[in-house]
Amino acid sequence: MPSLSYHHRFVPGTNPSAPPLLLLHGTGGDENDLVPLAQKLSPGSALLSPRGDVSEQGARRFFARLAEGKFDPVEVTRRTHALADFIGAATQQYALDPTRLIALGFSNGANIAATLLLLRPETLAGAVLLRPMVVLAPGQLPDLARKRILLSSGANDSIVPNDHPARLADCFRSAGATVTLATHEAGHGLVPGDLTAMSAFLAPA
Ligand code: MLT
């Protein structure tokens, strides 16, 4: 088998009707962080969980940060394509259906899931974005018709600027996606309301 470009964890699915999930951890996390949450929310889903390959003083991320909330669009674009290429190769290697693949990303992981949708929409069927912010403003919107996206935000988040979740939701809606924006009385950390919103989103139709 060809070697895959990201260190990652793969958990085979046991329930064919549960969608495969792409798990994307936050800054300082790793490929194990979101596995228990994913198993609770979507039992039996296959889980593909890469480890961020950028180090911020030892804290793993999926793209670099110049300062809090400041990014280099060229680097973000390059990292997004690299991750999309990994996803393409991994879905083949593990026989996952890319048309059913849902990203579950937290913080920096939510942000790269958002840039995947904007730059390489063919890699995902949808996404659960936990505490996302606006990282890229693409000149041209992709066609996100038939993509389902949940944005789960904290009203008192000290990292995500206040207007970003609604701006990102509007961007996805303009691109044709079906978007739910859930805002919780919370900061950057997750609260029970996030779980409720995620469960409803991931529940079989
Ligand atoms: C980011 O850099 O992607 C965001 O600031 C979220 C974070 O990682 O803290």
PDB file of N, CA, C and O and ligand atoms in Angstrom, residues 26-27 56 61 63-65 67-69 71 107-109 111 131 133 135 159-160 188, ligand 1:
ATOM      1  N   GLY A  26      -7.741  20.420  17.348  1.00  0.00           N
ATOM      2  CA  GLY A  26      -7.369  21.823  17.546  1.00  0.00           C
ATOM      3  C   GLY A  26      -5.880  21.971  17.838  1.00  0.00           C
ATOM      4  O   GLY A  26      -5.142  20.975  17.955  1.00  0.00           O
ATOM      5  N   THR A  27      -5.431  23.227  17.949  1.00  0.00           N
ATOM      6  CA  THR A  27      -4.015  23.520  18.206  1.00  0.00           C
ATOM      7  C   THR A  27      -3.539  22.804  19.474  1.00  0.00           C
ATOM      8  O   THR A  27      -4.185  22.885  20.525  1.00  0.00           O
ATOM      9  N   GLU A  56       3.698  24.728  16.199  1.00  0.00           N
ATOM     10  CA  GLU A  56       3.802  26.078  16.762  1.00  0.00           C
ATOM     11  C   GLU A  56       4.422  25.899  18.143  1.00  0.00           C
ATOM     12  O   GLU A  56       3.722  25.570  19.090  1.00  0.00           O
ATOM     13  N   ARG A  61      -0.631  21.838  14.594  1.00  0.00           N
ATOM     14  CA  ARG A  61      -1.712  22.543  13.914  1.00  0.00           C
ATOM     15  C   ARG A  61      -1.758  22.074  12.458  1.00  0.00           C
ATOM     16  O   ARG A  61      -0.867  21.369  12.008  1.00  0.00           O
ATOM     17  N   PHE A  63      -2.260  24.501   9.876  1.00  0.00           N
ATOM     18  CA  PHE A  63      -1.563  25.552   9.105  1.00  0.00           C
ATOM     19  C   PHE A  63      -0.987  26.525  10.118  1.00  0.00           C
ATOM     20  O   PHE A  63      -1.352  26.510  11.294  1.00  0.00           O
ATOM     21  N   ALA A  64      -0.064  27.376   9.622  1.00  0.00           N
ATOM     22  CA  ALA A  64       0.662  28.260  10.546  1.00  0.00           C
ATOM     23  C   ALA A  64      -0.202  29.452  10.964  1.00  0.00           C
ATOM     24  O   ALA A  64      -1.180  29.798  10.304  1.00  0.00           O
ATOM     25  N   ARG A  65       0.215  30.054  12.069  1.00  0.00           N
ATOM     26  CA  ARG A  65      -0.461  31.263  12.557  1.00  0.00           C
ATOM     27  C   ARG A  65       0.634  32.316  12.731  1.00  0.00           C
ATOM     28  O   ARG A  65       1.623  32.075  13.425  1.00  0.00           O
ATOM     29  N   ALA A  67       0.098  35.377  14.000  1.00  0.00           N
ATOM     30  CA  ALA A  67      -0.248  35.915  15.322  1.00  0.00           C
ATOM     31  C   ALA A  67      -1.673  35.434  15.555  1.00  0.00           C
ATOM     32  O   ALA A  67      -2.270  34.832  14.655  1.00  0.00           O
ATOM     33  N   GLU A  68      -2.217  35.671  16.732  1.00  0.00           N
ATOM     34  CA  GLU A  68      -3.601  35.236  16.990  1.00  0.00           C
ATOM     35  C   GLU A  68      -4.522  35.809  15.908  1.00  0.00           C
ATOM     36  O   GLU A  68      -4.569  37.040  15.714  1.00  0.00           O
ATOM     37  N   GLY A  69      -5.167  34.937  15.164  1.00  0.00           N
ATOM     38  CA  GLY A  69      -6.115  35.384  14.131  1.00  0.00           C
ATOM     39  C   GLY A  69      -5.468  35.924  12.867  1.00  0.00           C
ATOM     40  O   GLY A  69      -6.164  36.478  12.010  1.00  0.00           O
ATOM     41  N   PHE A  71      -3.127  35.015   9.465  1.00  0.00           N
ATOM     42  CA  PHE A  71      -2.684  33.866   8.674  1.00  0.00           C
ATOM     43  C   PHE A  71      -2.121  34.329   7.341  1.00  0.00           C
ATOM     44  O   PHE A  71      -2.470  35.404   6.860  1.00  0.00           O
ATOM     45  N   SER A 107     -11.748  24.151  16.369  1.00  0.00           N
ATOM     46  CA  SER A 107     -10.823  25.280  16.400  1.00  0.00           C
ATOM     47  C   SER A 107      -9.928  25.281  15.159  1.00  0.00           C
ATOM     48  O   SER A 107     -10.456  25.420  14.052  1.00  0.00           O
ATOM     49  N   ASN A 108      -8.631  25.113  15.267  1.00  0.00           N
ATOM     50  CA  ASN A 108      -7.797  25.096  14.053  1.00  0.00           C
ATOM     51  C   ASN A 108      -8.259  23.994  13.096  1.00  0.00           C
ATOM     52  O   ASN A 108      -8.216  24.173  11.866  1.00  0.00           O
ATOM     53  N   GLY A 109      -8.726  22.870  13.637  1.00  0.00           N
ATOM     54  CA  GLY A 109      -9.247  21.784  12.798  1.00  0.00           C
ATOM     55  C   GLY A 109     -10.534  22.193  12.093  1.00  0.00           C
ATOM     56  O   GLY A 109     -10.774  21.814  10.936  1.00  0.00           O
ATOM     57  N   ASN A 111     -11.156  25.226  11.275  1.00  0.00           N
ATOM     58  CA  ASN A 111     -10.758  26.224  10.277  1.00  0.00           C
ATOM     59  C   ASN A 111     -10.228  25.574   9.008  1.00  0.00           C
ATOM     60  O   ASN A 111     -10.503  26.040   7.903  1.00  0.00           O
ATOM     61  N   ARG A 131     -16.295  26.024  16.820  1.00  0.00           N
ATOM     62  CA  ARG A 131     -15.567  27.281  17.065  1.00  0.00           C
ATOM     63  C   ARG A 131     -14.746  27.728  15.857  1.00  0.00           C
ATOM     64  O   ARG A 131     -13.565  28.041  15.959  1.00  0.00           O
ATOM     65  N   MET A 133     -13.591  30.191  12.568  1.00  0.00           N
ATOM     66  CA  MET A 133     -13.483  31.605  12.260  1.00  0.00           C
ATOM     67  C   MET A 133     -13.211  31.774  10.770  1.00  0.00           C
ATOM     68  O   MET A 133     -12.983  30.782  10.068  1.00  0.00           O
ATOM     69  N   VAL A 135     -10.917  32.458   7.891  1.00  0.00           N
ATOM     70  CA  VAL A 135      -9.472  32.385   7.667  1.00  0.00           C
ATOM     71  C   VAL A 135      -9.133  32.844   6.256  1.00  0.00           C
ATOM     72  O   VAL A 135      -8.154  33.536   6.040  1.00  0.00           O
ATOM     73  N   ILE A 159     -11.244  33.869  21.305  1.00  0.00           N
ATOM     74  CA  ILE A 159     -10.329  33.644  20.181  1.00  0.00           C
ATOM     75  C   ILE A 159     -10.998  34.003  18.849  1.00  0.00           C
ATOM     76  O   ILE A 159     -10.387  34.573  17.961  1.00  0.00           O
ATOM     77  N   VAL A 160     -12.277  33.667  18.734  1.00  0.00           N
ATOM     78  CA  VAL A 160     -13.001  33.892  17.462  1.00  0.00           C
ATOM     79  C   VAL A 160     -13.682  35.265  17.510  1.00  0.00           C
ATOM     80  O   VAL A 160     -14.527  35.502  18.379  1.00  0.00           O
ATOM     81  N   HIS A 188     -14.399  29.424  24.096  1.00  0.00           N
ATOM     82  CA  HIS A 188     -13.817  28.589  23.032  1.00  0.00           C
ATOM     83  C   HIS A 188     -13.975  27.098  23.344  1.00  0.00           C
ATOM     84  O   HIS A 188     -13.900  26.265  22.444  1.00  0.00           O
TER      85      HIS A 188
HETATM   86  C1  MLT B   1      -6.458  29.177  14.422  1.00  0.00           C
HETATM   87  O1  MLT B   1      -5.321  29.588  14.536  1.00  0.00           O
HETATM   88  O2  MLT B   1      -6.818  28.349  13.587  1.00  0.00           O
HETATM   89  C2  MLT B   1      -7.451  29.745  15.374  1.00  0.00           C
HETATM   90  O3  MLT B   1      -6.896  30.844  16.025  1.00  0.00           O
HETATM   91  C3  MLT B   1      -7.920  28.720  16.360  1.00  0.00           C
HETATM   92  C4  MLT B   1      -6.800  28.238  17.227  1.00  0.00           C
HETATM   93  O4  MLT B   1      -6.062  27.399  16.807  1.00  0.00           O
HETATM   94  O5  MLT B   1      -6.683  28.718  18.369  1.00  0.00           O
END
